[in-house]
XYZ file of N, CA, C and O in Angstrom:
688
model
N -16.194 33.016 210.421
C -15.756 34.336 210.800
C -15.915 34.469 212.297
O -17.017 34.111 212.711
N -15.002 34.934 213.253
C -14.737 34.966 214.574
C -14.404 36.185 214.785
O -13.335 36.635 214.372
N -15.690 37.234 215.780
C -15.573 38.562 216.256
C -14.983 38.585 217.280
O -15.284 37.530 217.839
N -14.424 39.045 217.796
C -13.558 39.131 219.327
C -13.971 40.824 219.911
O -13.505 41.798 219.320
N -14.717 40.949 220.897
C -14.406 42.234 221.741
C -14.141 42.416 222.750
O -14.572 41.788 223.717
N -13.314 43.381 222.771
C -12.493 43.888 223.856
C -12.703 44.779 224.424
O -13.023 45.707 223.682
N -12.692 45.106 225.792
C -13.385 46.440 226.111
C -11.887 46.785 227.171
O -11.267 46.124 228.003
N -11.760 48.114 226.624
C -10.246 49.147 227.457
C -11.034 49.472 228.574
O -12.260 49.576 228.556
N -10.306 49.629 229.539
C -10.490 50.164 230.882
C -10.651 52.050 230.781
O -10.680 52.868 231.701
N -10.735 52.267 229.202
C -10.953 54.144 229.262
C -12.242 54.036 227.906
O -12.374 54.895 227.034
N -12.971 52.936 228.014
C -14.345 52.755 227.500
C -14.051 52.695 225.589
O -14.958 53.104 224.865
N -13.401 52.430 225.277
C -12.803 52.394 223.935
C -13.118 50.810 223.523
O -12.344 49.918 223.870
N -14.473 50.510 222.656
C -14.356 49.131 221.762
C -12.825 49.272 220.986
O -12.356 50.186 220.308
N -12.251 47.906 221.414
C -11.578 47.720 220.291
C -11.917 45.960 219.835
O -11.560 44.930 220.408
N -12.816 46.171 218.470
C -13.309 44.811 217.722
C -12.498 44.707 216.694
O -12.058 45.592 215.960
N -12.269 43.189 216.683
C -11.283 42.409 215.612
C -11.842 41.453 215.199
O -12.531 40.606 215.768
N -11.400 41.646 213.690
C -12.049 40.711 212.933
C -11.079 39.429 212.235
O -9.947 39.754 211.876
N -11.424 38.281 212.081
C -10.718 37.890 211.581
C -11.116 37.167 210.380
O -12.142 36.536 210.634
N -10.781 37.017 209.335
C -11.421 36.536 208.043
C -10.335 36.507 207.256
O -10.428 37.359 206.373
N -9.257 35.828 207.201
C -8.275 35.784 206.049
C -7.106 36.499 206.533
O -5.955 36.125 206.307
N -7.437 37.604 207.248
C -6.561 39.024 207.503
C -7.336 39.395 208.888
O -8.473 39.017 209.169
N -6.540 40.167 209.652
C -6.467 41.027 211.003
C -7.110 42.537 210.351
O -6.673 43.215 209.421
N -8.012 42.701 211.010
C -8.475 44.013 210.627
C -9.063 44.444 211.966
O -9.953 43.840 212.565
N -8.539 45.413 212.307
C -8.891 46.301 213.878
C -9.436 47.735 213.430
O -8.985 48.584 212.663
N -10.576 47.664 214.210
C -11.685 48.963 214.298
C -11.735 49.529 215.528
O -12.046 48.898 216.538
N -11.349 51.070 215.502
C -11.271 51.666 217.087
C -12.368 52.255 216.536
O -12.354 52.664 215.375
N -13.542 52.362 217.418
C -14.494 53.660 217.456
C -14.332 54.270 218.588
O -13.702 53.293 218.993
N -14.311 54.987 219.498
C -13.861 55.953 220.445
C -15.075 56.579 220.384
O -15.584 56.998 219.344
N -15.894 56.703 222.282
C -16.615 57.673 222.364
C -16.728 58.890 221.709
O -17.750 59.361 221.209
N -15.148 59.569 221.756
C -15.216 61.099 221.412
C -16.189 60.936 219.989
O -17.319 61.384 219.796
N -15.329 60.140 219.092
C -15.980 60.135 218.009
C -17.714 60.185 217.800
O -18.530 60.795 217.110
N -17.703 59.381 218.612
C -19.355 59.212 218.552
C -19.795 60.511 219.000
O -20.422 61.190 218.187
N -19.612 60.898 219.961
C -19.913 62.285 220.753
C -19.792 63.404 219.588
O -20.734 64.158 219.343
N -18.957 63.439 219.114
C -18.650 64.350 217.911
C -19.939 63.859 216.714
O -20.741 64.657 216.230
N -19.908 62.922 216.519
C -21.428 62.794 215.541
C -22.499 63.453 216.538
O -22.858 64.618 216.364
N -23.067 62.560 217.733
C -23.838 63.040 218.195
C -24.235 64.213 218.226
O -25.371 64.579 217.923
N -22.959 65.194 218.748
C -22.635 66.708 218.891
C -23.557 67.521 217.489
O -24.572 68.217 217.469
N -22.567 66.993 216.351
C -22.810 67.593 214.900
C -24.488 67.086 214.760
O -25.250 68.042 214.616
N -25.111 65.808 214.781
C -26.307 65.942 214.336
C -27.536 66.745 215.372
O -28.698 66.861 214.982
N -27.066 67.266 216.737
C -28.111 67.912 217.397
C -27.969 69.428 217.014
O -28.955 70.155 216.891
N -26.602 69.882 216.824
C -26.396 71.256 216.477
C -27.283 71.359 215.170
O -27.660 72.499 214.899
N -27.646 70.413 214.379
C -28.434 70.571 212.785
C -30.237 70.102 213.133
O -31.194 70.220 212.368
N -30.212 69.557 214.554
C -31.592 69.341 214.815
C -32.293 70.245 215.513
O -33.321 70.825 215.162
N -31.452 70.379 216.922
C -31.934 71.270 217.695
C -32.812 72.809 217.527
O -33.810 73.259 218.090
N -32.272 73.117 216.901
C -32.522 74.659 216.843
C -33.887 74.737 215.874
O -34.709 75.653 215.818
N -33.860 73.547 215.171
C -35.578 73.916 214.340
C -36.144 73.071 215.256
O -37.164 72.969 214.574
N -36.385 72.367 216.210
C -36.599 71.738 217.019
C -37.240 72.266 218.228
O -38.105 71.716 218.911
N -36.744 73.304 218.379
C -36.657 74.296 219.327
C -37.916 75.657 218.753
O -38.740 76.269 219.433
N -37.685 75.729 217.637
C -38.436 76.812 217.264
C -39.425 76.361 216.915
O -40.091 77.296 216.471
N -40.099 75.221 216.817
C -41.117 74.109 216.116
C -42.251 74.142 217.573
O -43.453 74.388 217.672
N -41.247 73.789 218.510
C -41.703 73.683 219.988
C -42.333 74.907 220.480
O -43.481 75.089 220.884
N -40.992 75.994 220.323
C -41.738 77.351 220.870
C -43.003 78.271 219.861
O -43.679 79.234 220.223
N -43.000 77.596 218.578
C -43.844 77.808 217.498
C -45.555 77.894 218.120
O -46.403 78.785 218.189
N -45.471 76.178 218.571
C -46.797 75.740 218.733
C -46.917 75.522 220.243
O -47.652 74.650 220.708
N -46.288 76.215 220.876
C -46.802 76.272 222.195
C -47.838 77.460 222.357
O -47.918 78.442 221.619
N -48.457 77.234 223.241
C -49.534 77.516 223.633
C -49.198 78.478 224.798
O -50.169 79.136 225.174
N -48.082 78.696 225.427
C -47.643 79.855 226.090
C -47.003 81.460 225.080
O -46.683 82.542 225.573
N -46.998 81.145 223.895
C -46.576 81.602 223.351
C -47.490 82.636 222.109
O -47.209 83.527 221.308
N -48.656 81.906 222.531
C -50.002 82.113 221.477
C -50.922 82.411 222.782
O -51.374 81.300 223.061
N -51.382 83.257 223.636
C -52.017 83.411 224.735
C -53.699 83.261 224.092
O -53.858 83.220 222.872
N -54.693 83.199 224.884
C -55.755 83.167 224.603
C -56.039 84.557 223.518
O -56.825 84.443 222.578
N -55.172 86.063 223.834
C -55.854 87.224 223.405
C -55.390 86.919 221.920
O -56.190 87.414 221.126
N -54.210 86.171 221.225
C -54.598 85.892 219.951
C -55.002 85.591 219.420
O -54.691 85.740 218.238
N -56.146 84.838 219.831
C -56.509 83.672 219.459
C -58.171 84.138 219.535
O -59.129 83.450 219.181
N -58.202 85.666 220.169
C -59.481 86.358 220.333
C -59.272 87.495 219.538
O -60.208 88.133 219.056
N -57.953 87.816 219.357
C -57.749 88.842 218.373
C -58.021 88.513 216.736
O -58.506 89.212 215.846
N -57.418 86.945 216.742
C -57.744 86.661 215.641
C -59.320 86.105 214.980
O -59.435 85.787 213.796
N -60.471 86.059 215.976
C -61.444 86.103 215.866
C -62.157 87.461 215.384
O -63.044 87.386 214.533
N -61.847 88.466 215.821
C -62.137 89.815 215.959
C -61.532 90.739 214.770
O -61.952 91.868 214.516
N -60.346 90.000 213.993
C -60.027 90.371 212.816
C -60.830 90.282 212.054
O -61.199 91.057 211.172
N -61.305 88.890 212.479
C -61.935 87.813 211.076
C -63.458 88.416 211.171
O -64.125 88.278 210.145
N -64.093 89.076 212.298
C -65.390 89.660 212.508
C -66.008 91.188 211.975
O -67.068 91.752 211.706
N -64.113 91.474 212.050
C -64.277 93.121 211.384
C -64.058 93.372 210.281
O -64.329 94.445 209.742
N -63.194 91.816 209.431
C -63.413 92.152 207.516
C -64.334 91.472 207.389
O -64.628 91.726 206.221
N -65.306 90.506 207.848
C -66.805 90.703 207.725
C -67.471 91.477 207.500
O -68.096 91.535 206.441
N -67.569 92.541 208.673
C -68.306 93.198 208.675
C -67.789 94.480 207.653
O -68.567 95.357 207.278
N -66.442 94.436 207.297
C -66.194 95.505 206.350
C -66.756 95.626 205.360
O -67.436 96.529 204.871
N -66.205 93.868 204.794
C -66.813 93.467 203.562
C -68.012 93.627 203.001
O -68.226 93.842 201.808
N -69.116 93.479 204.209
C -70.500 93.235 204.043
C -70.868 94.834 204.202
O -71.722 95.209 203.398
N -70.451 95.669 204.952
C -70.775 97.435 204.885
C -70.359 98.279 204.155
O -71.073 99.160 203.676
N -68.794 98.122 203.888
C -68.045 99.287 203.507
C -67.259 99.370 202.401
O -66.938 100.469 201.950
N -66.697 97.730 201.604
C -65.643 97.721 200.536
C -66.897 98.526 199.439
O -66.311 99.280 198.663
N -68.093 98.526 199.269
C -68.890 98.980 198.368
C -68.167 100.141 198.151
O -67.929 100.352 196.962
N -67.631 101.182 199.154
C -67.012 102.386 198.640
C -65.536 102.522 198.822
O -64.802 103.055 197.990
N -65.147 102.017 199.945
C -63.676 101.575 200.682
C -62.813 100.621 200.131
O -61.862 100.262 200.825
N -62.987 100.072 198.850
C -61.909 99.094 198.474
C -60.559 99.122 198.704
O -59.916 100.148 198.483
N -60.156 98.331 199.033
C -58.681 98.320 200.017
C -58.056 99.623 200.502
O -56.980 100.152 200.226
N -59.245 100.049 201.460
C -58.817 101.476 201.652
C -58.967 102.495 201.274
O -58.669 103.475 201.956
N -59.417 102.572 200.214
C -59.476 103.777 199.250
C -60.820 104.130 199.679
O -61.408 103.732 200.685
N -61.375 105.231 198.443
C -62.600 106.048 198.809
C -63.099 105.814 196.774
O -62.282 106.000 195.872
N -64.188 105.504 196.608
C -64.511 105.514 195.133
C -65.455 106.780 195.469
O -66.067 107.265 194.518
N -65.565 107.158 196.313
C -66.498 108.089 195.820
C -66.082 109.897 196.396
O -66.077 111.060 195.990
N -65.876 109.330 197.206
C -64.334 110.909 197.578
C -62.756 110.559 197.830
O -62.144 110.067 198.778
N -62.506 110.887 196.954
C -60.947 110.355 196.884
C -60.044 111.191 198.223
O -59.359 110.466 198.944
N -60.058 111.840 198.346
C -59.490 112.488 199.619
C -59.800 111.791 201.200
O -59.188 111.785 202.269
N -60.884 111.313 200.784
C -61.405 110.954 202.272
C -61.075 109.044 201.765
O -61.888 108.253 201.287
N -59.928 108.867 202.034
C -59.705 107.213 202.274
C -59.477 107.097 203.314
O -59.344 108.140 203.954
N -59.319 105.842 204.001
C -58.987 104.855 204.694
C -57.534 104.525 205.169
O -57.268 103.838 206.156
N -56.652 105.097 204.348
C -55.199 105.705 204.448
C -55.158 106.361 205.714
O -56.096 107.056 206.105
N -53.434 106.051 206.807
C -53.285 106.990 207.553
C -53.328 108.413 207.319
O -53.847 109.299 207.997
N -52.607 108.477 206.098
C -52.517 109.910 205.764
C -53.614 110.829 206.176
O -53.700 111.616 207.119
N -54.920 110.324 204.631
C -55.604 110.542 204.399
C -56.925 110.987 205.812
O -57.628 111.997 205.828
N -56.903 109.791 206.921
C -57.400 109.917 207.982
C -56.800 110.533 209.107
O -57.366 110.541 210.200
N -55.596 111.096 208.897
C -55.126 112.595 210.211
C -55.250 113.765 209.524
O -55.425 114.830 210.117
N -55.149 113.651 207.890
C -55.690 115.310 207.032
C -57.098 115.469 207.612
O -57.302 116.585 208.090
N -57.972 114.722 207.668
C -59.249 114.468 208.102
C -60.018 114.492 209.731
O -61.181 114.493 210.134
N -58.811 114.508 210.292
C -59.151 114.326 211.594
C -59.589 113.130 211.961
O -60.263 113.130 212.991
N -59.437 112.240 211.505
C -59.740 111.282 212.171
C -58.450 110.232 212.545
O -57.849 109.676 211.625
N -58.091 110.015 213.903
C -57.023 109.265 213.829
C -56.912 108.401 214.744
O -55.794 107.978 215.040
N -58.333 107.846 215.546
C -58.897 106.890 216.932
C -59.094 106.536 216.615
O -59.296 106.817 215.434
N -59.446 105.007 217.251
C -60.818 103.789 217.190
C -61.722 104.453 217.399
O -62.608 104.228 216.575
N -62.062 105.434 218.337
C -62.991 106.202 218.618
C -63.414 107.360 217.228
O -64.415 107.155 216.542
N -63.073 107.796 217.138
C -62.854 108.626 215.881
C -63.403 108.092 214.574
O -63.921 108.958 213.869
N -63.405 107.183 214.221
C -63.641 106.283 213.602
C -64.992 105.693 213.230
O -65.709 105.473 212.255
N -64.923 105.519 214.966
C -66.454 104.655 215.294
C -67.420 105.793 215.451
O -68.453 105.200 215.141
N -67.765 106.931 215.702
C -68.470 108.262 215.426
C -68.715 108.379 214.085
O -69.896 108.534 213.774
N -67.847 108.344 213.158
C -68.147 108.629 211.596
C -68.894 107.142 211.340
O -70.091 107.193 211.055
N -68.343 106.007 211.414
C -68.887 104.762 211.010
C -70.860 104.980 211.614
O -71.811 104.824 210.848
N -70.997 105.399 213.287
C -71.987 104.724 213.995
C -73.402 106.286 212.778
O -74.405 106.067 212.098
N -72.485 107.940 213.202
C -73.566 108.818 212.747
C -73.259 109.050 211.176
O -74.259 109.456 210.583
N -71.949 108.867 210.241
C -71.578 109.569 209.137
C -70.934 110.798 208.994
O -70.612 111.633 209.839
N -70.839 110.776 208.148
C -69.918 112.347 207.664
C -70.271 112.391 206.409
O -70.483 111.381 205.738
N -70.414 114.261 205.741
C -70.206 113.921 204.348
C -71.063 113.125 203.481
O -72.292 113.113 203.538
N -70.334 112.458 202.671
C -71.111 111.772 202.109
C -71.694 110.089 202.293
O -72.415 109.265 201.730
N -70.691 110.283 203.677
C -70.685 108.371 204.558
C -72.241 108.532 205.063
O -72.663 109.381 205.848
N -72.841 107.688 204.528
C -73.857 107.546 205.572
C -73.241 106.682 207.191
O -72.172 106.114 207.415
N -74.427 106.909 208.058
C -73.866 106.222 209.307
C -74.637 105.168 209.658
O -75.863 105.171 209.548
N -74.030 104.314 210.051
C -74.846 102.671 210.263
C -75.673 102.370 211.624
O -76.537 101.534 211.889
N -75.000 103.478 212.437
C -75.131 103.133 213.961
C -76.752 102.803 213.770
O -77.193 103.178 212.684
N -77.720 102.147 214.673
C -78.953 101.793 215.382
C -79.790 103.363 215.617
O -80.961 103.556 215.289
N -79.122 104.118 216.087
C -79.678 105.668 216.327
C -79.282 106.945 215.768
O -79.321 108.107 216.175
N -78.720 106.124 214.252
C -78.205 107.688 213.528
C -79.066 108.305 213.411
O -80.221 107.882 213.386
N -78.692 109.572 213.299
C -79.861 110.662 213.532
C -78.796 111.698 212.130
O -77.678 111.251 211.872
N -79.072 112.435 211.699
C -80.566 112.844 211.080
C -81.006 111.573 210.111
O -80.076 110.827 209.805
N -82.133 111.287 209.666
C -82.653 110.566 208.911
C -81.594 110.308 207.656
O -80.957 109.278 207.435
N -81.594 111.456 206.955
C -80.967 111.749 205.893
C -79.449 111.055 205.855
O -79.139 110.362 204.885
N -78.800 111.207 206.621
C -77.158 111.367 206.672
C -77.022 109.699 207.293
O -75.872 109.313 207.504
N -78.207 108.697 207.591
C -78.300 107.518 207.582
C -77.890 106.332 206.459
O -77.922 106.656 205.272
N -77.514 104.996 206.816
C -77.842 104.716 205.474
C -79.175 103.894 205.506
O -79.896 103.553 206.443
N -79.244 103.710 204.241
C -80.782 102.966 203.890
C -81.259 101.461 204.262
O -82.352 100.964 204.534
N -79.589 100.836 204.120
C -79.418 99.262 204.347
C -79.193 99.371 205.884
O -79.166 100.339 206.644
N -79.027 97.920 206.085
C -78.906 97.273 207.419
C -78.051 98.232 208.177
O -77.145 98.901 207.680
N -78.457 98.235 209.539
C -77.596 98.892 210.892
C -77.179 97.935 210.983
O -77.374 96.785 210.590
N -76.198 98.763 211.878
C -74.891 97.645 212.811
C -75.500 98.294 214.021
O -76.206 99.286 214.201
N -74.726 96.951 215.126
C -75.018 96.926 216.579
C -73.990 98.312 216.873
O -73.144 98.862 216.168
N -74.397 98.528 217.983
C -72.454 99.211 218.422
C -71.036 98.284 218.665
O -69.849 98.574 218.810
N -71.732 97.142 218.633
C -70.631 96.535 219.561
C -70.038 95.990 218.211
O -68.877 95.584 218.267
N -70.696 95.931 216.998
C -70.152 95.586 215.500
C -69.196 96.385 215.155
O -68.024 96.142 214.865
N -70.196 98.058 215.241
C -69.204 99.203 214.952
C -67.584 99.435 215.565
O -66.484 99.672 215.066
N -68.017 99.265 216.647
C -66.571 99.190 217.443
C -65.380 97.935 217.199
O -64.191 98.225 217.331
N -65.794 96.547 216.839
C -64.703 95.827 216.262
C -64.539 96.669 214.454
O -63.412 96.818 213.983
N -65.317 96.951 213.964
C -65.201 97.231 212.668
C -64.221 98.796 212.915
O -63.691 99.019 211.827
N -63.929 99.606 213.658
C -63.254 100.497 213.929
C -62.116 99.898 214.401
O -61.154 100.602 214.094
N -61.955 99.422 214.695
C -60.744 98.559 215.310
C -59.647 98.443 213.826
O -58.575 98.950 213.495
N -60.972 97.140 213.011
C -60.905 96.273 212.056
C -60.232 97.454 210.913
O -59.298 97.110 210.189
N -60.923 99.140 210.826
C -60.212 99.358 210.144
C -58.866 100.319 210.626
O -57.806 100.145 210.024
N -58.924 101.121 211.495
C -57.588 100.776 212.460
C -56.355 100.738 212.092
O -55.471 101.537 211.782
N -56.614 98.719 212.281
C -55.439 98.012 212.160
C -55.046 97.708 211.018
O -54.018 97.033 210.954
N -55.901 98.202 209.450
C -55.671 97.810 208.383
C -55.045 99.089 208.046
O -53.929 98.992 207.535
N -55.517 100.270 208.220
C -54.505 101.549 208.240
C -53.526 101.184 208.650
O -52.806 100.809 207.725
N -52.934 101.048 209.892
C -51.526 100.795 210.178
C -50.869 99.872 209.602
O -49.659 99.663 209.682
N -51.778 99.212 208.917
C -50.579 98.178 207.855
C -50.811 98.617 206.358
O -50.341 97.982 205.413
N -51.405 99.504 206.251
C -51.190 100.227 204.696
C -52.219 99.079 203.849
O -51.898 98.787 202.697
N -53.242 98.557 204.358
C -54.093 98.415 203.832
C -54.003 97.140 202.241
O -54.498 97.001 201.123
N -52.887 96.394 203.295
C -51.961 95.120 202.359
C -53.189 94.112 202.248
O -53.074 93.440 201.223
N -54.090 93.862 202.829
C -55.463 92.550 202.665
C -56.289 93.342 203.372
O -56.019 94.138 204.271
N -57.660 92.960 202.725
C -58.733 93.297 203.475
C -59.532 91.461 203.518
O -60.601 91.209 204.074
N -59.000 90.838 203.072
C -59.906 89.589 202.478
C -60.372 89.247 204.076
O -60.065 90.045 204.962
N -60.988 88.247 204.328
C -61.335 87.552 205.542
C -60.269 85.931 205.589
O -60.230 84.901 204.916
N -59.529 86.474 206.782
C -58.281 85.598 207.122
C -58.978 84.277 207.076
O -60.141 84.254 207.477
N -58.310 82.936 206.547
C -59.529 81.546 206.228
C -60.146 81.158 204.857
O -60.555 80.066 204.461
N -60.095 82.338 204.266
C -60.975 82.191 202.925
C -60.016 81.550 202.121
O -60.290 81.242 200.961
């Protein structure tokens, strides 16, 4: 079997084969270009989003501190507050949840706001803070720092504004 190639002066293989019979094969750049073309248009673009996915300009340090600070405030939820707060709710005064609603009928509608009822209580909340005062309106178990209280105000916050879809600890 005897290959012969030929090369055109406008970049066009033309290879001939000979084996019994003449058989001529044009492949033509365009052609190729046209595959080429078609398989990047089907690569590129997840390629692209894969790249801008896991870049690291794209994920700045504050997510990556936010997402620490999530994970610190359903801790600390978990470990203080689902006892009465289960996904938001209230088991023991139903009016007073964890719900946006529920927390602008209430007046309460800050991080700040929040962190006052969490640090002294309300009602029937006892308050966790280090210096709740009166004795009574305390709770009995462990204080929180302030600086706990304040991600845990945050922590619940941001679970109000999402309607209170997970409380779990992001990881588990």
């Amino acid at each position: 079997m005897a290959i012969l190639s030929v090369a055109s002066s406008c970049r066009t293989p033309l290879l001939l084969s000979i084996k019994g019979h003449v058989k001529i094969e044009l492949k033509s750049d365009l052609q190729q270009q046209n595959k080429q073309l078609k398989l990047s248009k089907c690569l590129v673009p997840p390629l692209i989003a894969a790249i801008v996915t896991l870049s690291p300009f794209c994920h700045p340090q504050a997510s990556l501190a936010q997402g620490v600070e999530i994970h610190r405030g359903a801790t600390l939820f978990n470990r203080a507050c689902i006892g009465c707060h289960v996904g938001g709710g209230n088991i023991i005064q139903p009016g007073a949840t964890l719900f946006p609603e529920d927390l602008a009928r209430n007046g309460v509608q800050t991080e700040d706001e929040i962190y006052q009822i969490t640090y002294s209580g309300k009602g029937r909340m006892p308050g966790f803070g280090q210096n709740c005062t009166p004795r009574g309106q305390c709770t009995f178990g462990a204080r929180l720092q302030d600086e706990e209280i304040k991600v845990l105000a945050e922590y619940v916050r941001s679970q109000a504004d999402q309607g209170w879809k997970s409380n779990e600890i992001p990881g588990k």
